[in-house]
Amino acid sequence: MPDAPTAKGRATRARIVEGAAEVLREQGVVSTTLDDIRGRTGTSKSQLFHYFPDGKDELLLAVAQFEADRVLADQQPHLGSLDSWESWYRWRDAVVERYERQGDECPLGSLFLQVGRSRPGSRAIVTELMRQWQEQLARGMRALQAGGLVSSAFDVDRAAAALLAGIQGGVAIMMSTGDTSHLEAALDNAIENLRASATGHTGK
């Protein structure tokens, strides 16, 4: 990607990426052309290739990063403040609501199928998303430990990894069946396990 050293350049690139994300969500990756994106964003062909000289695949990777960032942004502010049982249940509800809104089409998954999951850029985006997500879950669990709501012996890192895996599995089943019950079960079970580890604390 060429440098966008000016504020105007960064804003233009961001506008193209966000507009492209909107078109891709509406029309799907396969059906969307660069002309569709140019029409939505009011971008000339030369301008589009200035910011994305490798064409559609490079733009799709940028949109994939945008969508990955949105996965975490949609869980805020709850994901960033998991320091009480109330905050964990609010986060749980926000996650379920997010994927109910998304429905059976995953923009991020569709993008990776188009550009190739094995492509280094694609793998890096997924790896970083999962790392940040797991890290924030673990941070929330440690906040509960610090507040005396979870046992200090509780294996936070393993529990955060298992919770993230449960979410991903629940989302995959939801996308196949339209049923959120598996996602809800994964979230509820994780919170119940956290609460079960408490050392004599049952209050919220």
JSON list of C-alpha atoms in Angstrom, two decimals:
[
{"chain": "A", "resi": 1, "resn": "MET", "atom": "CA", "xyz": [0.00, 0.00, 0.00]},
{"chain": "A", "resi": 2, "resn": "PRO", "atom": "CA", "xyz": [1.39, 3.42, -0.88]},
{"chain": "A", "resi": 3, "resn": "ASP", "atom": "CA", "xyz": [1.90, 5.86, 1.90]},
{"chain": "A", "resi": 4, "resn": "ALA", "atom": "CA", "xyz": [-0.95, 8.23, 2.68]},
{"chain": "A", "resi": 5, "resn": "PRO", "atom": "CA", "xyz": [1.10, 10.88, 4.48]},
{"chain": "A", "resi": 6, "resn": "THR", "atom": "CA", "xyz": [-1.54, 13.59, 4.57]},
{"chain": "A", "resi": 7, "resn": "ALA", "atom": "CA", "xyz": [-4.72, 13.69, 6.61]},
{"chain": "A", "resi": 8, "resn": "LYS", "atom": "CA", "xyz": [-6.65, 14.15, 3.37]},
{"chain": "A", "resi": 9, "resn": "GLY", "atom": "CA", "xyz": [-5.01, 11.07, 1.84]},
{"chain": "A", "resi": 10, "resn": "ARG", "atom": "CA", "xyz": [-5.77, 8.94, 4.88]},
{"chain": "A", "resi": 11, "resn": "ALA", "atom": "CA", "xyz": [-9.36, 10.17, 4.92]},
{"chain": "A", "resi": 12, "resn": "THR", "atom": "CA", "xyz": [-9.79, 9.40, 1.21]},
{"chain": "A", "resi": 13, "resn": "ARG", "atom": "CA", "xyz": [-8.45, 5.90, 1.60]},
{"chain": "A", "resi": 14, "resn": "ALA", "atom": "CA", "xyz": [-10.64, 5.28, 4.65]},
{"chain": "A", "resi": 15, "resn": "ARG", "atom": "CA", "xyz": [-13.68, 6.56, 2.73]},
{"chain": "A", "resi": 16, "resn": "ILE", "atom": "CA", "xyz": [-12.99, 4.15, -0.12]},
{"chain": "A", "resi": 17, "resn": "VAL", "atom": "CA", "xyz": [-12.57, 1.20, 2.25]},
{"chain": "A", "resi": 18, "resn": "GLU", "atom": "CA", "xyz": [-15.73, 2.00, 4.21]},
{"chain": "A", "resi": 19, "resn": "GLY", "atom": "CA", "xyz": [-17.75, 2.50, 1.03]},
{"chain": "A", "resi": 20, "resn": "ALA", "atom": "CA", "xyz": [-16.42, -0.74, -0.39]},
{"chain": "A", "resi": 21, "resn": "ALA", "atom": "CA", "xyz": [-17.42, -2.53, 2.82]},
{"chain": "A", "resi": 22, "resn": "GLU", "atom": "CA", "xyz": [-20.98, -1.25, 2.43]},
{"chain": "A", "resi": 23, "resn": "VAL", "atom": "CA", "xyz": [-21.22, -2.44, -1.18]},
{"chain": "A", "resi": 24, "resn": "LEU", "atom": "CA", "xyz": [-19.74, -5.84, -0.33]},
{"chain": "A", "resi": 25, "resn": "ARG", "atom": "CA", "xyz": [-22.21, -6.34, 2.51]},
{"chain": "A", "resi": 26, "resn": "GLU", "atom": "CA", "xyz": [-25.12, -5.48, 0.22]},
{"chain": "A", "resi": 27, "resn": "GLN", "atom": "CA", "xyz": [-24.07, -7.32, -2.94]},
{"chain": "A", "resi": 28, "resn": "GLY", "atom": "CA", "xyz": [-21.62, -9.96, -1.79]},
{"chain": "A", "resi": 29, "resn": "VAL", "atom": "CA", "xyz": [-17.96, -10.31, -2.68]},
{"chain": "A", "resi": 30, "resn": "VAL", "atom": "CA", "xyz": [-18.42, -12.28, -5.89]},
{"chain": "A", "resi": 31, "resn": "SER", "atom": "CA", "xyz": [-20.97, -9.93, -7.40]},
{"chain": "A", "resi": 32, "resn": "THR", "atom": "CA", "xyz": [-19.19, -6.68, -6.53]},
{"chain": "A", "resi": 33, "resn": "THR", "atom": "CA", "xyz": [-16.99, -5.01, -9.13]},
{"chain": "A", "resi": 34, "resn": "LEU", "atom": "CA", "xyz": [-14.53, -2.16, -8.82]},
{"chain": "A", "resi": 35, "resn": "ASP", "atom": "CA", "xyz": [-16.97, -0.06, -10.84]},
{"chain": "A", "resi": 36, "resn": "ASP", "atom": "CA", "xyz": [-19.62, -0.68, -8.16]},
{"chain": "A", "resi": 37, "resn": "ILE", "atom": "CA", "xyz": [-17.21, 0.53, -5.51]},
{"chain": "A", "resi": 38, "resn": "ARG", "atom": "CA", "xyz": [-16.14, 3.52, -7.58]},
{"chain": "A", "resi": 39, "resn": "GLY", "atom": "CA", "xyz": [-19.77, 4.49, -8.07]},
{"chain": "A", "resi": 40, "resn": "ARG", "atom": "CA", "xyz": [-20.57, 4.25, -4.36]},
{"chain": "A", "resi": 41, "resn": "THR", "atom": "CA", "xyz": [-17.48, 6.16, -3.24]},
{"chain": "A", "resi": 42, "resn": "GLY", "atom": "CA", "xyz": [-17.32, 8.72, -6.05]},
{"chain": "A", "resi": 43, "resn": "THR", "atom": "CA", "xyz": [-13.78, 7.63, -6.84]},
{"chain": "A", "resi": 44, "resn": "SER", "atom": "CA", "xyz": [-12.05, 7.78, -10.20]},
{"chain": "A", "resi": 45, "resn": "LYS", "atom": "CA", "xyz": [-10.23, 4.75, -11.56]},
{"chain": "A", "resi": 46, "resn": "SER", "atom": "CA", "xyz": [-6.86, 6.47, -11.23]},
{"chain": "A", "resi": 47, "resn": "GLN", "atom": "CA", "xyz": [-7.61, 7.49, -7.66]},
{"chain": "A", "resi": 48, "resn": "LEU", "atom": "CA", "xyz": [-8.68, 3.97, -6.73]},
{"chain": "A", "resi": 49, "resn": "PHE", "atom": "CA", "xyz": [-5.49, 2.47, -8.14]},
{"chain": "A", "resi": 50, "resn": "HIS", "atom": "CA", "xyz": [-3.40, 5.17, -6.48]},
{"chain": "A", "resi": 51, "resn": "TYR", "atom": "CA", "xyz": [-4.44, 3.83, -3.08]},
{"chain": "A", "resi": 52, "resn": "PHE", "atom": "CA", "xyz": [-4.78, 0.18, -4.16]},
{"chain": "A", "resi": 53, "resn": "PRO", "atom": "CA", "xyz": [-2.30, -0.38, -7.02]},
{"chain": "A", "resi": 54, "resn": "ASP", "atom": "CA", "xyz": [-2.80, -4.18, -6.92]},
{"chain": "A", "resi": 55, "resn": "GLY", "atom": "CA", "xyz": [-6.47, -3.73, -7.61]},
{"chain": "A", "resi": 56, "resn": "LYS", "atom": "CA", "xyz": [-9.41, -5.62, -6.15]},
{"chain": "A", "resi": 57, "resn": "ASP", "atom": "CA", "xyz": [-7.49, -8.13, -4.03]},
{"chain": "A", "resi": 58, "resn": "GLU", "atom": "CA", "xyz": [-5.58, -5.37, -2.25]},
{"chain": "A", "resi": 59, "resn": "LEU", "atom": "CA", "xyz": [-8.80, -3.45, -1.65]},
{"chain": "A", "resi": 60, "resn": "LEU", "atom": "CA", "xyz": [-10.50, -6.61, -0.36]},
{"chain": "A", "resi": 61, "resn": "LEU", "atom": "CA", "xyz": [-7.69, -7.11, 2.14]},
{"chain": "A", "resi": 62, "resn": "ALA", "atom": "CA", "xyz": [-8.15, -3.53, 3.34]},
{"chain": "A", "resi": 63, "resn": "VAL", "atom": "CA", "xyz": [-11.88, -4.15, 3.72]},
{"chain": "A", "resi": 64, "resn": "ALA", "atom": "CA", "xyz": [-11.13, -7.39, 5.58]},
{"chain": "A", "resi": 65, "resn": "GLN", "atom": "CA", "xyz": [-9.06, -5.41, 8.06]},
{"chain": "A", "resi": 66, "resn": "PHE", "atom": "CA", "xyz": [-11.91, -2.91, 8.38]},
{"chain": "A", "resi": 67, "resn": "GLU", "atom": "CA", "xyz": [-14.37, -5.73, 9.06]},
{"chain": "A", "resi": 68, "resn": "ALA", "atom": "CA", "xyz": [-12.00, -7.36, 11.56]},
{"chain": "A", "resi": 69, "resn": "ASP", "atom": "CA", "xyz": [-11.70, -4.08, 13.44]},
{"chain": "A", "resi": 70, "resn": "ARG", "atom": "CA", "xyz": [-15.48, -3.80, 13.44]},
{"chain": "A", "resi": 71, "resn": "VAL", "atom": "CA", "xyz": [-15.85, -7.22, 15.09]},
{"chain": "A", "resi": 72, "resn": "LEU", "atom": "CA", "xyz": [-14.15, -5.83, 18.19]},
{"chain": "A", "resi": 73, "resn": "ALA", "atom": "CA", "xyz": [-15.63, -2.32, 17.92]},
{"chain": "A", "resi": 74, "resn": "ASP", "atom": "CA", "xyz": [-19.16, -3.76, 17.91]},
{"chain": "A", "resi": 75, "resn": "GLN", "atom": "CA", "xyz": [-18.49, -5.30, 21.33]},
{"chain": "A", "resi": 76, "resn": "GLN", "atom": "CA", "xyz": [-17.46, -2.03, 22.92]},
{"chain": "A", "resi": 77, "resn": "PRO", "atom": "CA", "xyz": [-17.63, -0.50, 25.42]},
{"chain": "A", "resi": 78, "resn": "HIS", "atom": "CA", "xyz": [-18.46, -3.79, 27.15]},
{"chain": "A", "resi": 79, "resn": "LEU", "atom": "CA", "xyz": [-15.46, -5.81, 25.98]},
{"chain": "A", "resi": 80, "resn": "GLY", "atom": "CA", "xyz": [-13.09, -3.19, 27.34]},
{"chain": "A", "resi": 81, "resn": "SER", "atom": "CA", "xyz": [-14.62, -3.09, 30.83]},
{"chain": "A", "resi": 82, "resn": "LEU", "atom": "CA", "xyz": [-15.33, -6.65, 31.89]},
{"chain": "A", "resi": 83, "resn": "ASP", "atom": "CA", "xyz": [-14.75, -5.97, 35.58]},
{"chain": "A", "resi": 84, "resn": "SER", "atom": "CA", "xyz": [-18.12, -7.00, 37.05]},
{"chain": "A", "resi": 85, "resn": "TRP", "atom": "CA", "xyz": [-20.72, -9.68, 36.45]},
{"chain": "A", "resi": 86, "resn": "GLU", "atom": "CA", "xyz": [-23.09, -7.03, 35.09]},
{"chain": "A", "resi": 87, "resn": "SER", "atom": "CA", "xyz": [-20.51, -6.02, 32.49]},
{"chain": "A", "resi": 88, "resn": "TRP", "atom": "CA", "xyz": [-19.98, -9.63, 31.44]},
{"chain": "A", "resi": 89, "resn": "TYR", "atom": "CA", "xyz": [-23.71, -10.14, 30.89]},
{"chain": "A", "resi": 90, "resn": "ARG", "atom": "CA", "xyz": [-23.96, -6.87, 28.95]},
{"chain": "A", "resi": 91, "resn": "TRP", "atom": "CA", "xyz": [-21.08, -8.02, 26.77]},
{"chain": "A", "resi": 92, "resn": "ARG", "atom": "CA", "xyz": [-22.73, -11.41, 26.30]},
{"chain": "A", "resi": 93, "resn": "ASP", "atom": "CA", "xyz": [-25.92, -9.74, 25.08]},
{"chain": "A", "resi": 94, "resn": "ALA", "atom": "CA", "xyz": [-23.95, -7.42, 22.77]},
{"chain": "A", "resi": 95, "resn": "VAL", "atom": "CA", "xyz": [-22.21, -10.39, 21.13]},
{"chain": "A", "resi": 96, "resn": "VAL", "atom": "CA", "xyz": [-25.46, -12.25, 20.53]},
{"chain": "A", "resi": 97, "resn": "GLU", "atom": "CA", "xyz": [-27.12, -9.10, 19.18]},
{"chain": "A", "resi": 98, "resn": "ARG", "atom": "CA", "xyz": [-24.20, -8.44, 16.84]},
{"chain": "A", "resi": 99, "resn": "TYR", "atom": "CA", "xyz": [-24.36, -11.86, 15.22]},
{"chain": "A", "resi": 100, "resn": "GLU", "atom": "CA", "xyz": [-28.15, -11.82, 15.06]},
{"chain": "A", "resi": 101, "resn": "ARG", "atom": "CA", "xyz": [-27.87, -8.57, 13.06]},
{"chain": "A", "resi": 102, "resn": "GLN", "atom": "CA", "xyz": [-25.21, -10.10, 10.85]},
{"chain": "A", "resi": 103, "resn": "GLY", "atom": "CA", "xyz": [-27.39, -13.09, 9.97]},
{"chain": "A", "resi": 104, "resn": "ASP", "atom": "CA", "xyz": [-26.13, -16.02, 7.94]},
{"chain": "A", "resi": 105, "resn": "GLU", "atom": "CA", "xyz": [-23.62, -14.03, 5.88]},
{"chain": "A", "resi": 106, "resn": "CYS", "atom": "CA", "xyz": [-20.20, -13.31, 7.37]},
{"chain": "A", "resi": 107, "resn": "PRO", "atom": "CA", "xyz": [-18.54, -10.43, 5.48]},
{"chain": "A", "resi": 108, "resn": "LEU", "atom": "CA", "xyz": [-15.14, -11.28, 6.90]},
{"chain": "A", "resi": 109, "resn": "GLY", "atom": "CA", "xyz": [-15.40, -14.95, 5.99]},
{"chain": "A", "resi": 110, "resn": "SER", "atom": "CA", "xyz": [-16.58, -14.14, 2.47]},
{"chain": "A", "resi": 111, "resn": "LEU", "atom": "CA", "xyz": [-13.67, -11.78, 1.96]},
{"chain": "A", "resi": 112, "resn": "PHE", "atom": "CA", "xyz": [-11.14, -14.37, 3.04]},
{"chain": "A", "resi": 113, "resn": "LEU", "atom": "CA", "xyz": [-12.66, -16.96, 0.72]},
{"chain": "A", "resi": 114, "resn": "GLN", "atom": "CA", "xyz": [-12.23, -14.52, -2.15]},
{"chain": "A", "resi": 115, "resn": "VAL", "atom": "CA", "xyz": [-8.63, -13.48, -1.49]},
{"chain": "A", "resi": 116, "resn": "GLY", "atom": "CA", "xyz": [-7.52, -16.82, -0.05]},
{"chain": "A", "resi": 117, "resn": "ARG", "atom": "CA", "xyz": [-7.13, -17.71, 3.60]},
{"chain": "A", "resi": 118, "resn": "SER", "atom": "CA", "xyz": [-3.57, -18.88, 3.03]},
{"chain": "A", "resi": 119, "resn": "ARG", "atom": "CA", "xyz": [-2.47, -15.50, 1.73]},
{"chain": "A", "resi": 120, "resn": "PRO", "atom": "CA", "xyz": [-0.06, -13.98, 4.29]},
{"chain": "A", "resi": 121, "resn": "GLY", "atom": "CA", "xyz": [-2.09, -10.77, 4.58]},
{"chain": "A", "resi": 122, "resn": "SER", "atom": "CA", "xyz": [-5.29, -12.70, 5.25]},
{"chain": "A", "resi": 123, "resn": "ARG", "atom": "CA", "xyz": [-3.73, -14.92, 7.88]},
{"chain": "A", "resi": 124, "resn": "ALA", "atom": "CA", "xyz": [-2.18, -11.92, 9.60]},
{"chain": "A", "resi": 125, "resn": "ILE", "atom": "CA", "xyz": [-5.56, -10.18, 9.85]},
{"chain": "A", "resi": 126, "resn": "VAL", "atom": "CA", "xyz": [-7.28, -13.23, 11.35]},
{"chain": "A", "resi": 127, "resn": "THR", "atom": "CA", "xyz": [-4.39, -13.97, 13.70]},
{"chain": "A", "resi": 128, "resn": "GLU", "atom": "CA", "xyz": [-4.33, -10.41, 15.01]},
{"chain": "A", "resi": 129, "resn": "LEU", "atom": "CA", "xyz": [-8.09, -10.27, 15.44]},
{"chain": "A", "resi": 130, "resn": "MET", "atom": "CA", "xyz": [-8.10, -13.47, 17.48]},
{"chain": "A", "resi": 131, "resn": "ARG", "atom": "CA", "xyz": [-5.10, -12.34, 19.50]},
{"chain": "A", "resi": 132, "resn": "GLN", "atom": "CA", "xyz": [-6.71, -9.04, 20.44]},
{"chain": "A", "resi": 133, "resn": "TRP", "atom": "CA", "xyz": [-10.07, -10.63, 21.19]},
{"chain": "A", "resi": 134, "resn": "GLN", "atom": "CA", "xyz": [-8.58, -13.32, 23.42]},
{"chain": "A", "resi": 135, "resn": "GLU", "atom": "CA", "xyz": [-6.36, -10.77, 25.13]},
{"chain": "A", "resi": 136, "resn": "GLN", "atom": "CA", "xyz": [-9.31, -8.56, 26.03]},
{"chain": "A", "resi": 137, "resn": "LEU", "atom": "CA", "xyz": [-11.28, -11.51, 27.37]},
{"chain": "A", "resi": 138, "resn": "ALA", "atom": "CA", "xyz": [-8.32, -12.55, 29.49]},
{"chain": "A", "resi": 139, "resn": "ARG", "atom": "CA", "xyz": [-7.94, -8.97, 30.73]},
{"chain": "A", "resi": 140, "resn": "GLY", "atom": "CA", "xyz": [-11.57, -8.99, 31.80]},
{"chain": "A", "resi": 141, "resn": "MET", "atom": "CA", "xyz": [-11.11, -12.25, 33.68]},
{"chain": "A", "resi": 142, "resn": "ARG", "atom": "CA", "xyz": [-8.07, -10.82, 35.45]},
{"chain": "A", "resi": 143, "resn": "ALA", "atom": "CA", "xyz": [-10.16, -7.80, 36.42]},
{"chain": "A", "resi": 144, "resn": "LEU", "atom": "CA", "xyz": [-12.61, -10.19, 38.10]},
{"chain": "A", "resi": 145, "resn": "GLN", "atom": "CA", "xyz": [-9.71, -11.85, 39.89]},
{"chain": "A", "resi": 146, "resn": "ALA", "atom": "CA", "xyz": [-8.46, -8.47, 41.07]},
{"chain": "A", "resi": 147, "resn": "GLY", "atom": "CA", "xyz": [-11.92, -7.74, 42.45]},
{"chain": "A", "resi": 148, "resn": "GLY", "atom": "CA", "xyz": [-12.05, -11.04, 44.31]},
{"chain": "A", "resi": 149, "resn": "LEU", "atom": "CA", "xyz": [-14.88, -12.34, 42.13]},
{"chain": "A", "resi": 150, "resn": "VAL", "atom": "CA", "xyz": [-12.86, -15.16, 40.55]},
{"chain": "A", "resi": 151, "resn": "SER", "atom": "CA", "xyz": [-10.36, -17.48, 42.17]},
{"chain": "A", "resi": 152, "resn": "SER", "atom": "CA", "xyz": [-6.74, -16.41, 41.80]},
{"chain": "A", "resi": 153, "resn": "ALA", "atom": "CA", "xyz": [-5.95, -20.01, 40.79]},
{"chain": "A", "resi": 154, "resn": "PHE", "atom": "CA", "xyz": [-8.27, -19.83, 37.78]},
{"chain": "A", "resi": 155, "resn": "ASP", "atom": "CA", "xyz": [-6.42, -20.41, 34.49]},
{"chain": "A", "resi": 156, "resn": "VAL", "atom": "CA", "xyz": [-7.37, -17.17, 32.74]},
{"chain": "A", "resi": 157, "resn": "ASP", "atom": "CA", "xyz": [-5.47, -17.69, 29.49]},
{"chain": "A", "resi": 158, "resn": "ARG", "atom": "CA", "xyz": [-6.87, -21.16, 28.90]},
{"chain": "A", "resi": 159, "resn": "ALA", "atom": "CA", "xyz": [-10.40, -20.02, 29.78]},
{"chain": "A", "resi": 160, "resn": "ALA", "atom": "CA", "xyz": [-10.16, -17.04, 27.40]},
{"chain": "A", "resi": 161, "resn": "ALA", "atom": "CA", "xyz": [-8.97, -19.32, 24.60]},
{"chain": "A", "resi": 162, "resn": "ALA", "atom": "CA", "xyz": [-11.81, -21.76, 25.24]},
{"chain": "A", "resi": 163, "resn": "LEU", "atom": "CA", "xyz": [-14.38, -18.97, 25.32]},
{"chain": "A", "resi": 164, "resn": "LEU", "atom": "CA", "xyz": [-13.15, -17.55, 22.01]},
{"chain": "A", "resi": 165, "resn": "ALA", "atom": "CA", "xyz": [-13.28, -21.03, 20.45]},
{"chain": "A", "resi": 166, "resn": "GLY", "atom": "CA", "xyz": [-16.81, -21.46, 21.78]},
{"chain": "A", "resi": 167, "resn": "ILE", "atom": "CA", "xyz": [-17.91, -18.16, 20.27]},
{"chain": "A", "resi": 168, "resn": "GLN", "atom": "CA", "xyz": [-16.45, -19.06, 16.89]},
{"chain": "A", "resi": 169, "resn": "GLY", "atom": "CA", "xyz": [-18.13, -22.46, 16.96]},
{"chain": "A", "resi": 170, "resn": "GLY", "atom": "CA", "xyz": [-21.46, -20.95, 17.98]},
{"chain": "A", "resi": 171, "resn": "VAL", "atom": "CA", "xyz": [-21.26, -18.38, 15.20]},
{"chain": "A", "resi": 172, "resn": "ALA", "atom": "CA", "xyz": [-20.43, -21.07, 12.64]},
{"chain": "A", "resi": 173, "resn": "ILE", "atom": "CA", "xyz": [-23.49, -23.12, 13.68]},
{"chain": "A", "resi": 174, "resn": "MET", "atom": "CA", "xyz": [-25.68, -20.02, 13.67]},
{"chain": "A", "resi": 175, "resn": "MET", "atom": "CA", "xyz": [-24.60, -19.21, 10.13]},
{"chain": "A", "resi": 176, "resn": "SER", "atom": "CA", "xyz": [-25.53, -22.73, 9.02]},
{"chain": "A", "resi": 177, "resn": "THR", "atom": "CA", "xyz": [-28.83, -23.03, 10.88]},
{"chain": "A", "resi": 178, "resn": "GLY", "atom": "CA", "xyz": [-29.97, -19.53, 11.80]},
{"chain": "A", "resi": 179, "resn": "ASP", "atom": "CA", "xyz": [-30.11, -20.67, 15.44]},
{"chain": "A", "resi": 180, "resn": "THR", "atom": "CA", "xyz": [-28.21, -18.63, 18.07]},
{"chain": "A", "resi": 181, "resn": "SER", "atom": "CA", "xyz": [-28.75, -21.12, 20.90]},
{"chain": "A", "resi": 182, "resn": "HIS", "atom": "CA", "xyz": [-25.28, -22.69, 20.55]},
{"chain": "A", "resi": 183, "resn": "LEU", "atom": "CA", "xyz": [-23.62, -19.26, 20.66]},
{"chain": "A", "resi": 184, "resn": "GLU", "atom": "CA", "xyz": [-25.68, -18.32, 23.70]},
{"chain": "A", "resi": 185, "resn": "ALA", "atom": "CA", "xyz": [-24.82, -21.63, 25.38]},
{"chain": "A", "resi": 186, "resn": "ALA", "atom": "CA", "xyz": [-21.09, -21.08, 24.83]},
{"chain": "A", "resi": 187, "resn": "LEU", "atom": "CA", "xyz": [-21.26, -17.60, 26.33]},
{"chain": "A", "resi": 188, "resn": "ASP", "atom": "CA", "xyz": [-23.49, -18.60, 29.25]},
{"chain": "A", "resi": 189, "resn": "ASN", "atom": "CA", "xyz": [-21.41, -21.67, 30.09]},
{"chain": "A", "resi": 190, "resn": "ALA", "atom": "CA", "xyz": [-18.20, -19.61, 30.12]},
{"chain": "A", "resi": 191, "resn": "ILE", "atom": "CA", "xyz": [-19.68, -17.05, 32.50]},
{"chain": "A", "resi": 192, "resn": "GLU", "atom": "CA", "xyz": [-21.12, -19.79, 34.72]},
{"chain": "A", "resi": 193, "resn": "ASN", "atom": "CA", "xyz": [-17.68, -21.41, 34.93]},
{"chain": "A", "resi": 194, "resn": "LEU", "atom": "CA", "xyz": [-16.17, -18.08, 35.90]},
{"chain": "A", "resi": 195, "resn": "ARG", "atom": "CA", "xyz": [-18.74, -17.60, 38.63]},
{"chain": "A", "resi": 196, "resn": "ALA", "atom": "CA", "xyz": [-18.29, -21.18, 39.86]},
{"chain": "A", "resi": 197, "resn": "SER", "atom": "CA", "xyz": [-14.62, -20.46, 40.54]},
{"chain": "A", "resi": 198, "resn": "ALA", "atom": "CA", "xyz": [-15.47, -17.58, 42.89]},
{"chain": "A", "resi": 199, "resn": "THR", "atom": "CA", "xyz": [-14.11, -17.94, 46.40]},
{"chain": "A", "resi": 200, "resn": "GLY", "atom": "CA", "xyz": [-17.16, -17.24, 48.49]},
{"chain": "A", "resi": 201, "resn": "HIS", "atom": "CA", "xyz": [-18.39, -14.30, 46.41]},
{"chain": "A", "resi": 202, "resn": "THR", "atom": "CA", "xyz": [-21.87, -14.55, 44.92]},
{"chain": "A", "resi": 203, "resn": "GLY", "atom": "CA", "xyz": [-22.81, -10.88, 44.66]},
{"chain": "A", "resi": 204, "resn": "LYS", "atom": "CA", "xyz": [-22.84, -8.92, 41.45]}
]
